[in-house]
């Protein structure tokens, strides 16, 4: 065969990532907060987009299941910051130890599948954005004025003072010495959000060309400010400062603070010997330490916590069926102003302006289409998840089935990446609580009896239940947990049990034995 250049025609199919397709993919994985910000920017840039003022029909999906829905149930499990501490990091990294009481909600949740139908239409609705009311200054200036519409209550909340501003203001009342003020400002600038100073004092003295004693003097003044325990260099010093202010700092409790690692391990016998106190005094000292604030600077944290708003609602019907509907309050309510486009396009003669209007129309139409497709896809994926995990909603977390992205993708004829994007940053409100959609995707643990596999989340719940209900005089080791789980048909290795236990912040059997033994003594 001769090697000569020639022309050939070949017909092939390929996926072209157009800007519109990339935008649709981007919208699919956005949370409703990010989506709202994106649409607001589009409303500012595109003159053909406008907020919807009409109320359109809201679609809902009913899943027909023949099952009775149980009552709502949620258990809370909390541990204090001492028990959640990490060994070996007391002196160098107080953030890993100094954790306030942390609450882990026990999610009680499914298995039998049923028939599902999806009807999703009309993602637009009434514009519920609050109307701007009269300003406070106007109201004060005119006593007869009043608000004609709704107002935002957050507009009346005063701005929180930052920790740095508070310390700067307070230190200025202590001294007017320019050198001390300069050193104090450098120390204040290096305070983290927990209220700790993380820099080396010797290095700061060298950088500022000041003596170590000068830095220590300024640091001592800063530590005398409110809140108590501020500007400490480690957890031990932070707790000591708070105890000194309460006049509760003595050699015994100082020895306790020097051996916080033993407190984490619940080695009360060693602590009692080191502190030279009896059992009652030791437990009183421990309660005193637990009442302190390990992160005093967080009281001045200015970040406002935002509640999680669900994207989908799942409710039970009186006949035992399920109803699924989108949360239309989280969906952007925009329309394309076709009348404005038709009016303007007739009056424009410049080709550049015509091209701009045409591009705006195409962009607006594609955005509306992408938003509609996003809503339908979320509803479709959620419907299949509920169909797969019906027993979870009906009977609880022990009936949560193993589920992966491929199973859902194959059932609704979509790609796994699409399902992954849909379930990212999306939350669903159910009669059993608020959950992220990814919660329902768990790995499988084989059954010791050769039956249906168990969900990893259900196994973790089973392990926590066994530990919570264990006899204080007979603490369950990891091997004992493996044996009990195999008796219930769960084939699991000891290292897997240990991994799940540590992930749930449950201490080992040795530490639990010490802790519960101490509680029995009390």
XYZ file of N, CA, C and O in Angstrom, residues 47-48 336-349 353-354 357 361:
80
model
N -30.392 42.397 30.699
C -31.601 43.233 30.799
C -32.886 42.490 30.447
O -33.974 42.994 30.724
N -32.777 41.317 29.839
C -33.969 40.573 29.438
C -34.468 39.631 30.533
O -35.522 39.025 30.384
N -38.023 35.412 31.279
C -37.466 36.153 30.139
C -38.513 37.165 29.681
O -39.662 36.803 29.400
N -38.116 38.415 29.617
C -39.031 39.491 29.216
C -39.064 39.560 27.688
O -38.337 40.313 27.047
N -39.925 38.744 27.083
C -40.031 38.691 25.624
C -40.599 39.991 25.053
O -40.202 40.432 23.965
N -41.523 40.620 25.757
C -42.116 41.869 25.269
C -41.085 42.979 25.176
O -41.068 43.755 24.212
N -40.215 43.056 26.178
C -39.173 44.083 26.153
C -38.214 43.847 24.997
O -37.807 44.788 24.301
N -37.886 42.565 24.754
C -36.989 42.251 23.641
C -37.634 42.610 22.312
O -36.986 43.209 21.426
N -38.911 42.251 22.130
C -39.592 42.540 20.875
C -39.706 44.046 20.633
O -39.638 44.509 19.484
N -39.874 44.817 21.700
C -39.988 46.266 21.554
C -38.638 46.904 21.222
O -38.542 47.770 20.336
N -37.594 46.476 21.905
C -36.286 47.120 21.741
C -35.647 46.737 20.423
O -35.010 47.568 19.765
N -35.796 45.476 20.012
C -35.101 45.012 18.807
C -35.560 45.771 17.560
O -34.827 45.897 16.576
N -36.800 46.319 17.600
C -37.321 47.069 16.448
C -36.724 48.470 16.363
O -36.690 49.073 15.290
N -36.292 48.980 17.504
C -35.793 50.355 17.533
C -34.274 50.442 17.432
O -33.724 51.543 17.389
N -33.598 49.301 17.382
C -32.135 49.291 17.324
C -31.686 49.105 15.885
O -32.138 48.182 15.201
N -30.799 49.993 15.441
C -30.260 49.909 14.084
C -28.837 49.391 14.054
O -28.393 48.810 13.063
N -25.448 46.309 18.725
C -26.493 46.279 19.746
C -27.475 45.136 19.508
O -27.951 44.498 20.450
N -27.776 44.883 18.240
C -28.662 43.760 17.929
C -28.034 42.428 18.356
O -28.706 41.548 18.901
N -28.325 42.082 22.103
C -29.665 41.695 22.534
C -29.956 40.232 22.214
O -30.570 39.516 23.002
N -30.806 37.269 24.864
C -31.996 36.425 24.774
C -31.625 34.950 24.839
O -32.277 34.165 25.546
